[in-house]
Coordinates of C-alpha atoms (C1' of nucleotides) in Angstrom, one line a residue:
Chain A
M502 CA -106.9 67.0 6.1
S503 CA -110.2 68.5 7.1
A504 CA -111.1 72.1 7.1
K505 CA -110.9 74.7 10.2
Q506 CA -114.3 75.8 10.4
P507 CA -116.7 75.8 7.4
L508 CA -118.4 79.4 6.6
L509 CA -121.3 80.0 8.3
I510 CA -123.3 80.6 5.8
I511 CA -122.4 77.8 3.7
E512 CA -123.5 75.9 6.7
R513 CA -126.9 77.5 7.1
I514 CA -127.3 76.9 3.2
A515 CA -126.6 73.4 4.0
R516 CA -129.0 73.2 6.5
I517 CA -131.7 74.5 4.7
L518 CA -131.1 72.2 1.6
Q519 CA -131.1 69.4 3.5
L520 CA -134.9 70.0 4.6
F521 CA -136.2 69.5 0.7
N522 CA -136.6 65.9 -0.2
F523 CA -138.4 63.6 -2.1
E524 CA -141.4 63.3 0.1
K525 CA -141.7 66.9 0.7
H526 CA -140.1 69.4 -1.8
E527 CA -141.8 72.9 -0.8
W528 CA -141.2 74.9 2.5
G529 CA -142.6 78.2 4.1
I530 CA -140.6 80.4 5.3
T531 CA -141.5 80.2 8.8
E532 CA -141.2 76.1 8.7
I533 CA -137.9 76.6 7.4
A534 CA -136.8 78.9 9.9
Q535 CA -138.2 76.9 12.7
K536 CA -136.8 73.6 11.4
T537 CA -133.1 74.9 11.0
G538 CA -133.1 77.1 13.7
L539 CA -132.1 80.4 11.8
S540 CA -134.1 83.4 12.1
K541 CA -136.4 84.4 9.9
S542 CA -135.1 87.1 8.1
V543 CA -131.8 85.2 7.5
T544 CA -133.8 82.3 6.2
Y545 CA -135.9 84.9 3.9
R546 CA -132.6 86.4 2.9
L547 CA -130.8 83.3 1.7
L548 CA -133.7 82.2 -0.1
H549 CA -134.3 85.2 -1.8
S550 CA -130.9 85.7 -2.8
M551 CA -130.6 81.7 -3.8
E552 CA -134.1 82.6 -5.9
E553 CA -132.0 85.1 -8.0
Y554 CA -129.7 82.9 -9.3
G555 CA -132.1 80.0 -10.0
F556 CA -131.3 77.9 -7.1
I557 CA -134.5 78.5 -5.3
K558 CA -137.8 79.1 -6.7
Q559 CA -140.9 80.2 -5.1
N560 CA -144.3 79.0 -5.9
N561 CA -146.3 82.1 -6.9
A562 CA -149.5 80.5 -5.6
T563 CA -148.5 79.4 -2.3
K564 CA -145.5 81.3 -1.8
K565 CA -143.4 78.2 -0.6
Y566 CA -140.0 77.9 -1.7
G567 CA -138.9 74.5 -3.6
L568 CA -135.5 73.6 -5.3
G569 CA -134.9 75.6 -8.3
M570 CA -133.4 74.0 -12.1
R571 CA -130.2 75.3 -11.3
F572 CA -129.8 72.4 -9.2
F573 CA -131.2 70.0 -11.9
E574 CA -128.5 71.5 -14.5
L575 CA -125.8 71.1 -12.3
G576 CA -127.0 67.6 -11.5
Q577 CA -126.8 66.9 -15.1
I578 CA -123.4 68.2 -15.3
V579 CA -122.1 66.0 -12.5
K580 CA -124.2 63.0 -13.8
A581 CA -122.3 63.2 -17.0
N582 CA -119.0 63.0 -15.4
M583 CA -120.3 59.9 -13.1
D584 CA -119.9 57.9 -16.2
L585 CA -118.7 54.7 -15.3
R586 CA -116.2 54.0 -17.8
T587 CA -114.9 57.4 -17.6
V588 CA -114.6 57.3 -13.8
A589 CA -112.8 53.9 -13.6
K590 CA -110.2 54.5 -16.4
E591 CA -108.6 56.9 -13.7
V592 CA -108.4 54.5 -10.9
M593 CA -107.7 51.4 -13.1
T594 CA -104.7 52.9 -14.5
E595 CA -103.5 53.9 -11.2
L596 CA -104.5 50.3 -9.7
S597 CA -102.5 48.6 -12.6
R598 CA -99.6 50.8 -11.6
K599 CA -99.4 50.2 -8.2
C600 CA -99.7 46.4 -8.6
N601 CA -98.2 45.8 -11.6
Q602 CA -101.1 43.2 -12.8
T603 CA -104.0 43.5 -15.7
V604 CA -107.1 45.2 -14.6
I605 CA -110.4 44.6 -16.3
L606 CA -113.7 46.5 -15.2
C607 CA -117.1 43.9 -16.1
I608 CA -120.8 44.5 -16.6
I609 CA -123.2 42.1 -17.0
D610 CA -125.4 42.0 -20.0
H611 CA -128.2 39.2 -20.9
L612 CA -126.5 37.2 -18.2
Q613 CA -123.1 37.2 -19.9
Q614 CA -120.4 38.9 -18.3
V615 CA -119.0 41.8 -20.7
C616 CA -115.6 43.3 -20.5
I617 CA -115.8 47.1 -20.9
E618 CA -112.1 48.7 -20.1
K619 CA -108.7 47.0 -19.6
V620 CA -105.7 48.3 -18.1
D621 CA -102.6 46.2 -18.8
G622 CA -100.0 45.6 -16.6
L623 CA -96.3 46.4 -17.3
S624 CA -95.1 42.9 -17.0
I625 CA -94.5 40.9 -20.1
I626 CA -97.2 38.7 -19.6
R627 CA -100.9 39.8 -21.2
I628 CA -104.1 38.6 -20.5
A629 CA -106.2 37.2 -23.6
S630 CA -109.4 38.6 -22.3
E631 CA -110.2 41.7 -24.5
V632 CA -112.5 44.4 -24.3
G633 CA -116.3 43.4 -25.7
A634 CA -115.3 39.6 -24.9
R635 CA -118.6 37.5 -23.6
I636 CA -118.2 34.9 -21.1
H637 CA -120.2 32.7 -18.6
L638 CA -121.0 34.1 -15.3
H639 CA -119.8 30.7 -13.1
A640 CA -116.1 31.0 -13.5
G641 CA -113.6 33.2 -12.8
A642 CA -113.3 35.9 -10.1
S643 CA -115.0 38.9 -11.7
A644 CA -117.8 36.4 -13.2
K645 CA -118.3 34.9 -9.8
L646 CA -118.7 38.2 -7.9
L647 CA -121.0 39.5 -10.7
L648 CA -123.2 36.5 -10.4
A649 CA -123.1 36.5 -6.4
Y650 CA -125.0 40.1 -6.1
L651 CA -127.6 38.9 -8.7
P652 CA -131.0 38.5 -7.7
P653 CA -131.7 34.8 -6.4
E654 CA -134.4 34.4 -9.5
E655 CA -131.6 35.6 -12.1
R656 CA -129.1 33.4 -11.1
E657 CA -131.6 30.2 -11.2
R658 CA -132.2 31.6 -15.1
C659 CA -128.5 31.6 -15.7
Y660 CA -127.9 28.2 -14.4
R661 CA -130.9 26.9 -16.5
E662 CA -130.0 28.7 -20.1
F663 CA -126.6 28.1 -19.7
G664 CA -125.5 25.5 -17.2
L665 CA -122.2 25.3 -15.8
P666 CA -119.7 24.1 -18.3
R667 CA -116.2 23.1 -17.3
F668 CA -113.2 24.9 -18.3
T669 CA -110.6 23.4 -16.2
K670 CA -109.9 20.8 -13.1
K671 CA -110.7 23.9 -11.2
T672 CA -114.2 24.9 -12.6
I673 CA -117.2 25.1 -10.0
T674 CA -119.7 22.7 -11.5
D675 CA -121.9 22.0 -9.1
R676 CA -124.6 24.0 -8.3
E677 CA -124.8 23.7 -4.4
Q678 CA -120.9 24.4 -4.4
L679 CA -121.1 27.5 -6.2
E680 CA -123.9 28.8 -4.3
T681 CA -121.8 28.1 -1.2
E682 CA -119.1 30.2 -2.7
L683 CA -121.4 33.2 -3.6
S684 CA -122.4 33.9 -0.8
R685 CA -119.0 33.7 0.8
I686 CA -118.3 36.4 -2.1
R687 CA -121.2 38.4 -0.7
E688 CA -119.7 38.2 3.0
Q689 CA -116.1 39.0 2.2
G690 CA -117.3 41.5 -0.3
Y691 CA -114.6 40.1 -2.7
A692 CA -113.9 37.3 -5.1
L693 CA -110.7 35.3 -5.6
S694 CA -110.3 32.6 -8.5
V695 CA -107.1 30.3 -9.3
E696 CA -107.4 28.5 -12.6
E697 CA -110.7 28.4 -13.0
R698 CA -111.2 29.5 -16.5
D699 CA -107.3 29.3 -17.9
I700 CA -104.7 27.4 -16.4
N701 CA -101.6 29.7 -14.8
L702 CA -104.1 32.4 -14.3
A703 CA -105.4 33.7 -10.9
A704 CA -107.8 36.8 -10.3
L705 CA -109.3 39.1 -7.8
A706 CA -112.7 40.9 -8.1
A707 CA -114.0 43.7 -5.9
P708 CA -117.8 45.2 -6.6
V709 CA -118.6 48.6 -8.0
F710 CA -121.7 50.4 -6.7
D711 CA -123.5 53.1 -8.1
Y712 CA -125.5 55.8 -6.1
R713 CA -128.5 53.3 -5.5
G714 CA -126.2 51.0 -3.6
E715 CA -126.9 48.5 -6.9
V716 CA -123.7 46.5 -8.0
V717 CA -123.1 48.0 -11.6
A718 CA -119.7 46.3 -12.0
S719 CA -116.9 44.3 -11.2
L720 CA -113.2 45.4 -11.0
T721 CA -110.9 42.9 -11.5
L722 CA -106.7 42.1 -10.9
I723 CA -105.8 39.9 -13.2
G724 CA -102.4 37.8 -13.3
P725 CA -100.1 34.7 -13.2
K726 CA -101.1 32.5 -10.3
W727 CA -97.6 32.8 -8.8
D728 CA -98.3 36.3 -8.4
F729 CA -101.3 35.6 -6.0
G730 CA -99.8 33.6 -3.0
P731 CA -101.4 34.2 0.5
G732 CA -99.0 37.0 1.4
Q733 CA -99.5 38.8 -2.0
A734 CA -103.2 38.1 -2.5
R735 CA -103.6 40.4 1.3
V736 CA -102.0 43.4 -0.1
Y737 CA -103.8 42.6 -3.7
I738 CA -107.1 42.7 -1.9
K739 CA -107.0 45.5 0.1
E740 CA -105.7 47.5 -3.0
I741 CA -108.6 46.4 -5.0
R742 CA -111.4 46.7 -2.3
A743 CA -109.9 50.7 -2.1
A744 CA -110.1 50.8 -6.1
A745 CA -113.5 49.9 -6.4
G746 CA -114.7 52.0 -3.4
E747 CA -113.2 55.1 -5.1
I748 CA -114.8 53.9 -8.4
S749 CA -118.2 53.8 -6.2
E750 CA -117.9 56.9 -4.5
R751 CA -117.3 59.0 -7.5
L752 CA -120.5 57.3 -8.8
G753 CA -122.3 58.6 -5.8
Y754 CA -122.3 55.5 -3.6
K755 CA -122.7 56.3 0.4
R756 CA -121.0 53.4 2.3
E757 CA -123.1 54.3 5.7
K758 CA -126.8 54.0 5.4
Chain B
M1140 CA -141.1 92.0 -7.2
S1141 CA -137.4 91.0 -7.7
A1142 CA -135.1 91.3 -4.4
K1143 CA -133.3 94.7 -3.3
Q1144 CA -129.7 93.1 -3.7
P1145 CA -128.5 89.7 -3.3
L1146 CA -126.4 88.3 -0.5
L1147 CA -122.8 89.2 -1.9
I1148 CA -121.8 85.5 -0.8
I1149 CA -124.4 84.1 -2.8
E1150 CA -123.6 85.6 -5.8
R1151 CA -119.9 84.7 -5.5
I1152 CA -120.8 81.2 -5.2
A1153 CA -123.0 81.8 -8.0
R1154 CA -120.3 82.9 -10.0
I1155 CA -118.1 79.8 -9.1
L1156 CA -120.5 77.5 -10.1
Q1157 CA -121.1 79.4 -13.2
L1158 CA -117.7 78.1 -14.5
F1159 CA -118.5 74.4 -14.3
N1160 CA -119.9 72.7 -17.3
F1161 CA -120.1 69.7 -19.5
E1162 CA -116.7 70.5 -21.0
K1163 CA -114.8 71.9 -18.2
H1164 CA -115.5 70.1 -14.8
E1165 CA -112.7 70.6 -13.0
W1166 CA -111.3 73.8 -11.9
G1167 CA -107.7 75.0 -9.8
I1168 CA -108.1 77.6 -7.3
T1169 CA -106.0 80.0 -9.3
E1170 CA -107.9 79.8 -12.2
I1171 CA -111.4 80.0 -10.5
A1172 CA -110.2 83.2 -8.9
Q1173 CA -109.1 84.9 -12.0
K1174 CA -112.0 83.8 -14.0
T1175 CA -114.6 85.2 -11.3
G1176 CA -112.5 88.3 -10.3
L1177 CA -112.5 86.7 -6.5
S1178 CA -109.4 86.8 -4.3
K1179 CA -107.7 83.4 -3.7
S1180 CA -108.2 83.2 -0.2
V1181 CA -112.2 83.9 -0.8
T1182 CA -112.1 81.4 -3.5
Y1183 CA -110.5 78.7 -1.4
R1184 CA -112.8 79.2 1.7
L1185 CA -115.8 79.1 0.1
L1186 CA -114.7 76.0 -2.1
H1187 CA -113.4 74.2 1.2
S1188 CA -116.4 75.2 3.2
M1189 CA -118.8 73.6 0.2
E1190 CA -116.6 70.2 -0.1
E1191 CA -117.6 70.1 3.9
Y1192 CA -121.0 69.4 2.7
G1193 CA -120.6 67.6 -0.4
F1194 CA -121.2 70.6 -3.1
I1195 CA -117.5 70.6 -4.3
K1196 CA -115.2 67.7 -4.4
Q1197 CA -111.9 68.1 -4.4
N1198 CA -109.7 65.8 -6.6
N1199 CA -106.9 64.3 -4.3
A1200 CA -104.8 63.7 -7.2
T1201 CA -104.7 66.7 -9.2
K1202 CA -106.0 69.1 -6.2
K1203 CA -108.4 70.7 -8.8
Y1204 CA -112.4 71.0 -7.6
G1205 CA -115.0 69.7 -9.2
L1206 CA -119.0 69.5 -8.5
G1207 CA -119.8 67.2 -5.7
M1208 CA -122.4 64.5 -5.6
R1209 CA -125.0 66.7 -3.3
F1210 CA -125.9 68.6 -6.3
F1211 CA -126.4 65.0 -8.4
E1212 CA -128.8 64.5 -5.2
L1213 CA -130.4 67.7 -5.4
G1214 CA -130.7 67.4 -8.9
Q1215 CA -132.6 64.4 -9.0
I1216 CA -135.5 65.5 -6.2
V1217 CA -135.9 68.5 -8.7
K1218 CA -135.9 66.3 -11.6
A1219 CA -138.7 63.7 -9.6
N1220 CA -140.9 67.2 -9.1
M1221 CA -140.6 67.9 -13.1
D1222 CA -142.5 64.8 -13.5
L1223 CA -144.8 65.9 -16.1
R1224 CA -148.3 64.8 -14.9
T1225 CA -147.6 65.9 -11.5
V1226 CA -146.3 69.6 -12.5
A1227 CA -149.1 69.6 -15.5
K1228 CA -152.1 68.9 -12.9
E1229 CA -152.0 72.2 -11.0
V1230 CA -151.6 74.1 -14.0
M1231 CA -154.6 72.4 -15.9
T1232 CA -156.6 72.9 -12.8
E1233 CA -156.2 76.1 -12.8
L1234 CA -156.7 76.9 -16.3
S1235 CA -159.9 74.6 -16.2
R1236 CA -161.5 76.9 -13.5
K1237 CA -160.7 80.0 -15.2
C1238 CA -162.1 79.4 -18.5
N1239 CA -164.3 76.6 -17.4
Q1240 CA -163.8 74.2 -20.0
T1241 CA -162.1 70.5 -20.3
V1242 CA -158.5 70.5 -20.3
I1243 CA -156.5 67.5 -21.6
L1244 CA -152.7 66.9 -21.4
C1245 CA -151.5 64.5 -24.3
I1246 CA -148.5 63.2 -25.7
I1247 CA -147.0 61.0 -28.5
D1248 CA -146.5 57.1 -28.3
H1249 CA -146.2 55.2 -31.3
L1250 CA -147.3 57.9 -33.8
Q1251 CA -150.6 58.2 -31.9
Q1252 CA -151.9 60.8 -29.4
V1253 CA -152.4 59.4 -26.0
C1254 CA -154.3 61.3 -23.5
I1255 CA -152.3 61.3 -20.2
E1256 CA -154.3 63.9 -17.9
K1257 CA -157.8 65.3 -17.9
V1258 CA -159.5 68.1 -15.6
D1259 CA -163.2 68.7 -16.1
G1260 CA -164.4 71.8 -16.6
L1261 CA -167.9 72.8 -14.2
S1262 CA -170.1 72.7 -16.9
I1263 CA -172.5 70.2 -17.4
I1264 CA -171.3 69.1 -20.8
R1265 CA -168.4 66.4 -20.9
I1266 CA -166.1 65.6 -23.2
A1267 CA -166.0 61.8 -24.2
S1268 CA -162.0 61.8 -24.2
E1269 CA -160.6 59.9 -21.8
V1270 CA -157.3 59.0 -19.9
G1271 CA -155.4 56.8 -21.8
A1272 CA -157.5 57.0 -24.9
R1273 CA -155.6 56.7 -28.1
I1274 CA -156.3 58.5 -31.5
H1275 CA -155.2 59.5 -34.7
L1276 CA -152.4 62.8 -35.3
H1277 CA -154.0 64.1 -38.2
A1278 CA -157.6 65.5 -36.7
G1279 CA -158.3 67.8 -33.6
A1280 CA -156.2 70.6 -31.9
S1281 CA -154.2 68.9 -29.9
A1282 CA -152.9 66.0 -32.3
K1283 CA -152.3 68.9 -35.2
L1284 CA -150.2 70.5 -32.8
L1285 CA -148.5 67.4 -31.7
L1286 CA -147.7 66.2 -35.2
A1287 CA -146.7 70.1 -36.6
Y1288 CA -143.9 69.5 -34.4
L1289 CA -142.5 66.1 -35.4
P1290 CA -139.7 65.9 -37.7
P1291 CA -140.8 65.6 -41.2
E1292 CA -139.7 61.8 -41.6
E1293 CA -141.9 60.9 -38.7
R1294 CA -144.7 62.5 -40.3
E1295 CA -144.1 60.8 -43.1
R1296 CA -144.2 57.6 -41.2
C1297 CA -147.5 58.7 -39.6
Y1298 CA -149.4 59.0 -43.0
R1299 CA -148.1 56.0 -44.6
E1300 CA -149.1 53.8 -41.7
F1301 CA -152.3 55.3 -40.6
G1302 CA -153.8 57.4 -43.7
L1303 CA -156.0 60.4 -43.3
P1304 CA -159.2 59.0 -42.6
R1305 CA -162.1 61.4 -42.1
F1306 CA -164.0 61.9 -39.0
T1307 CA -166.5 64.6 -39.8
K1308 CA -166.9 67.1 -42.9
K1309 CA -164.0 69.2 -41.5
T1310 CA -161.5 66.7 -41.1
I1311 CA -158.3 67.7 -43.3
T1312 CA -157.7 64.7 -45.3
D1313 CA -155.6 66.2 -48.2
R1314 CA -151.7 65.8 -47.3
E1315 CA -150.9 69.5 -48.7
Q1316 CA -153.7 71.0 -47.0
L1317 CA -152.4 69.2 -43.7
E1318 CA -148.7 70.1 -44.4
T1319 CA -149.9 73.9 -44.5
E1320 CA -151.9 73.8 -41.9
L1321 CA -149.2 72.5 -39.3
S1322 CA -146.8 75.2 -40.6
R1323 CA -149.1 77.7 -39.5
I1324 CA -149.2 76.4 -36.2
R1325 CA -145.6 75.9 -35.9
E1326 CA -145.5 79.8 -36.7
Q1327 CA -148.4 80.6 -34.2
G1328 CA -147.2 78.7 -31.4
Y1329 CA -151.1 76.8 -31.2
A1330 CA -153.6 75.0 -32.7
L1331 CA -157.4 75.6 -33.4
S1332 CA -159.7 72.9 -34.5
V1333 CA -163.7 73.1 -35.1
E1334 CA -165.6 69.9 -35.6
E1335 CA -162.7 68.1 -36.8
R1336 CA -163.4 64.8 -34.7
D1337 CA -166.5 65.5 -33.4
I1338 CA -169.5 67.6 -34.2
N1339 CA -170.4 70.7 -31.9
L1340 CA -166.8 70.3 -30.4
A1341 CA -164.1 72.7 -31.1
A1342 CA -160.5 72.8 -29.1
L1343 CA -157.5 74.8 -28.6
A1344 CA -154.0 73.4 -28.1
A1345 CA -150.7 74.7 -27.0
P1346 CA -147.0 73.1 -26.7
V1347 CA -145.5 72.2 -23.9
F1348 CA -141.7 72.4 -24.0
D1349 CA -138.9 70.5 -21.7
Y1350 CA -135.7 71.5 -20.7
R1351 CA -134.1 70.7 -23.8
G1352 CA -136.6 72.4 -25.6
E1353 CA -138.3 69.3 -27.2
V1354 CA -142.1 69.5 -27.5
V1355 CA -143.0 66.6 -25.2
A1356 CA -147.1 67.3 -24.5
S1357 CA -149.7 69.2 -25.8
L1358 CA -151.9 71.4 -23.5
T1359 CA -155.6 71.6 -24.8
L1360 CA -158.8 73.1 -24.2
I1361 CA -161.6 71.5 -25.2
G1362 CA -165.5 72.9 -25.4
P1363 CA -169.0 73.0 -27.5
K1364 CA -167.8 75.2 -30.1
W1365 CA -170.4 78.0 -30.1
D1366 CA -168.0 79.1 -26.9
F1367 CA -164.8 79.4 -29.3
G1368 CA -166.2 82.2 -31.4
P1369 CA -163.6 84.8 -32.4
G1370 CA -163.6 87.0 -29.1
Q1371 CA -163.7 84.4 -26.7
A1372 CA -161.2 82.1 -28.5
R1373 CA -158.7 85.3 -28.3
V1374 CA -159.1 85.2 -24.8
Y1375 CA -158.6 81.3 -24.4
I1376 CA -155.6 81.4 -26.6
K1377 CA -153.6 83.7 -24.5
E1378 CA -154.7 81.6 -21.2
I1379 CA -153.7 78.4 -22.8
R1380 CA -150.5 79.8 -24.3
A1381 CA -149.5 81.0 -20.5
A1382 CA -150.6 77.9 -19.1
A1383 CA -148.6 75.8 -21.8
G1384 CA -145.3 78.2 -20.8
E1385 CA -145.8 78.1 -17.3
I1386 CA -145.8 74.1 -17.5
S1387 CA -142.9 74.3 -19.9
E1388 CA -141.0 76.4 -17.1
R1389 CA -141.6 74.3 -14.3
L1390 CA -140.3 71.5 -16.4
G1391 CA -136.6 73.6 -17.2
Y1392 CA -137.5 75.3 -20.4
K1393 CA -136.0 78.5 -20.9
R1394 CA -137.7 80.6 -23.7
E1395 CA -134.4 82.5 -24.2
K1396 CA -131.3 81.3 -25.5
Chain C
dA1239 C1' -79.9 76.0 -7.4
dA1240 C1' -83.1 79.1 -9.0
dC1241 C1' -87.5 80.0 -10.4
dA1242 C1' -92.0 79.7 -11.4
dT1243 C1' -96.9 78.2 -9.4
dC1244 C1' -99.2 76.0 -7.3
dG1245 C1' -102.7 75.3 -3.0
dT1246 C1' -103.0 76.8 2.0
dT1247 C1' -102.9 79.8 5.9
dC1248 C1' -102.3 83.7 8.8
dC1249 C1' -104.2 88.0 11.1
dG1250 C1' -105.8 92.8 12.1
dC1251 C1' -109.5 95.6 10.5
dT1252 C1' -114.3 96.6 8.7
dG1253 C1' -118.6 96.5 6.3
dA1254 C1' -121.9 92.8 5.0
dG1255 C1' -125.2 91.0 7.1
dC1256 C1' -127.3 89.5 11.4
dG1257 C1' -131.7 89.6 14.2
dG1258 C1' -135.7 91.6 16.9
dA1259 C1' -139.0 94.0 16.1
dA1260 C1' -142.4 96.0 12.9
dC1261 C1' -145.6 95.5 8.9
dA1262 C1' -148.9 93.9 5.2
dA1263 C1' -151.8 90.4 3.6
dA1264 C1' -154.3 86.4 3.7
dG1265 C1' -157.0 82.9 6.3
dA1266 C1' -159.0 81.0 10.5
dT1267 C1' -162.4 82.2 13.9
dG1268 C1' -166.4 83.8 16.7
Chain D
dC878 C1' -168.1 92.1 9.9
dA879 C1' -164.5 92.7 13.5
dT880 C1' -160.9 90.0 15.5
dC881 C1' -157.4 87.1 16.0
dT882 C1' -153.4 84.4 13.9
dT883 C1' -150.2 83.1 11.0
dT884 C1' -148.0 83.9 7.0
dG885 C1' -144.4 86.4 4.1
dT886 C1' -141.7 90.7 4.0
dT887 C1' -139.1 94.7 5.4
dC888 C1' -136.1 98.2 7.9
dC889 C1' -131.9 99.4 10.5
dG890 C1' -128.2 100.3 14.1
dC891 C1' -124.7 97.3 16.4
dT892 C1' -121.1 93.6 15.5
dC893 C1' -118.4 89.8 14.7
dA894 C1' -117.5 86.8 10.2
dG895 C1' -115.0 86.9 7.1
dC896 C1' -112.2 90.0 3.4
dG897 C1' -107.6 90.2 1.4
dG898 C1' -102.7 91.1 0.7
dA899 C1' -98.9 88.6 2.3
dA900 C1' -96.4 85.1 3.7
dC901 C1' -95.7 79.8 3.2
dG902 C1' -94.5 75.1 2.0
dA903 C1' -95.0 71.9 -1.9
dT904 C1' -94.4 70.6 -6.7
dG905 C1' -92.8 70.9 -10.9
dT906 C1' -89.9 73.2 -14.3
dT907 C1' -85.7 75.3 -16.1

DNA sequence: AACATCGTTCCGCTGAGCGGAACAAAGATG
DNA sequence: CATCTTTGTTCCGCTCAGCGGAACGATGTT
């Protein structure tokens, strides 16, 4: 899978570029050569060549080198392709096909859940939930998941503003009980709900992270509850987490750190 | 000044990266090799090595290559250093020292001018205008310049909302006359004012553009009017335009296009 | 089954680029 | 003011990194 041996020069370029960060964004040739272990002539030639194409900009006054506009331009292009919905759509289609269930993508807006993308499963059964639909945050896998990753003050505001209305027999309407469920969700990294909002429906949700490590959306698999038995659920959990991870990665999320 | 001959490989990398844009962000190896004129093996090796360091990301499904997250990260760093005030400060200090006058940097907020940075000249005379000060857009070099580059509807809103109050004998209070002045400013690329707001003060302002080519601020030289005679003014104009151009460039502005 | 086209790999030859040392310019030091 | 130090920059002959044409395996098309 991985390559044999990267081009030496690319490794060197990578090593140089690694030096630039938010704290220190300008370096002298000698500094760079020392930190990277490269010879001064190599460092000089590399930087100058990169400057020729706008990757590097030399400060005329200090003679030090910094990152050039080209990285900003290319960064903007990458950013444009990091659009949540666009990125998610592909992965959602794939997931829906694999599990043969409906997949939805939801975000939080004004302390409510909003569905922003949906891919129907091939099954004859269709889920009512539509793109644009707004619902409370305390019931359903997707909603609970989003709520779980909200800061405590926000959760508090949510309880105060909307309360915990009951939709079915299984809706969690007790604050204590809900908070326990939320911390379990955070621990497990996914949320499960069975008939919390609608009779006969079950759902599994996993968090989507952006490049800053913030939860920006929930990815959810919804279907008839008889498809979510313990055995099948284990498979679904693996799949939904992989899919959510894939989206997160494409948004620039780095799991380690 | 410019280098002798850039490293071949850097040129090749630049040629490959040039292909990626907002319209087409994924390319196959063969496509890239054809478009760039590079051999397929070189293209492959380069892309793979770059992928190793996150500069390039291969889509597992389509096998095509796209820009990697590394460009986004580096782009974010560049962006952070493109902060208007930080960039401007250096250039302003330099300009102030050269001309021995006060230099201010202003932006528009809610149809008013706000001064966001100031560097005093060494002269004993100090200009009252302080960072944070808000003033009308129709009087003074800086204000007129910002007004000049506003879209017509916005200018209209400004006249309606604030009118054209008189500050001195020289304040322009006639709409027609002001619009004529504004189009001259756009043509010349700088604005001059003598005693329009304060007796005995004169100022010269030039526009600062961002990477999209939009005017985001005005750079202004202020001093006693007797320092702004025709001869001295010509020198000042050259200096302030060069300084504003330098800031614009650091913000990613490309004059040609 | 034959074909077309994709991404990927191989390997021997060779010139691009390495690096140590010299150089110029600008501060820092006594 | 001369001397020392530390920048960034340039030079040039030797050498091995990497070039590229051709082969390969996988996929999709006719």
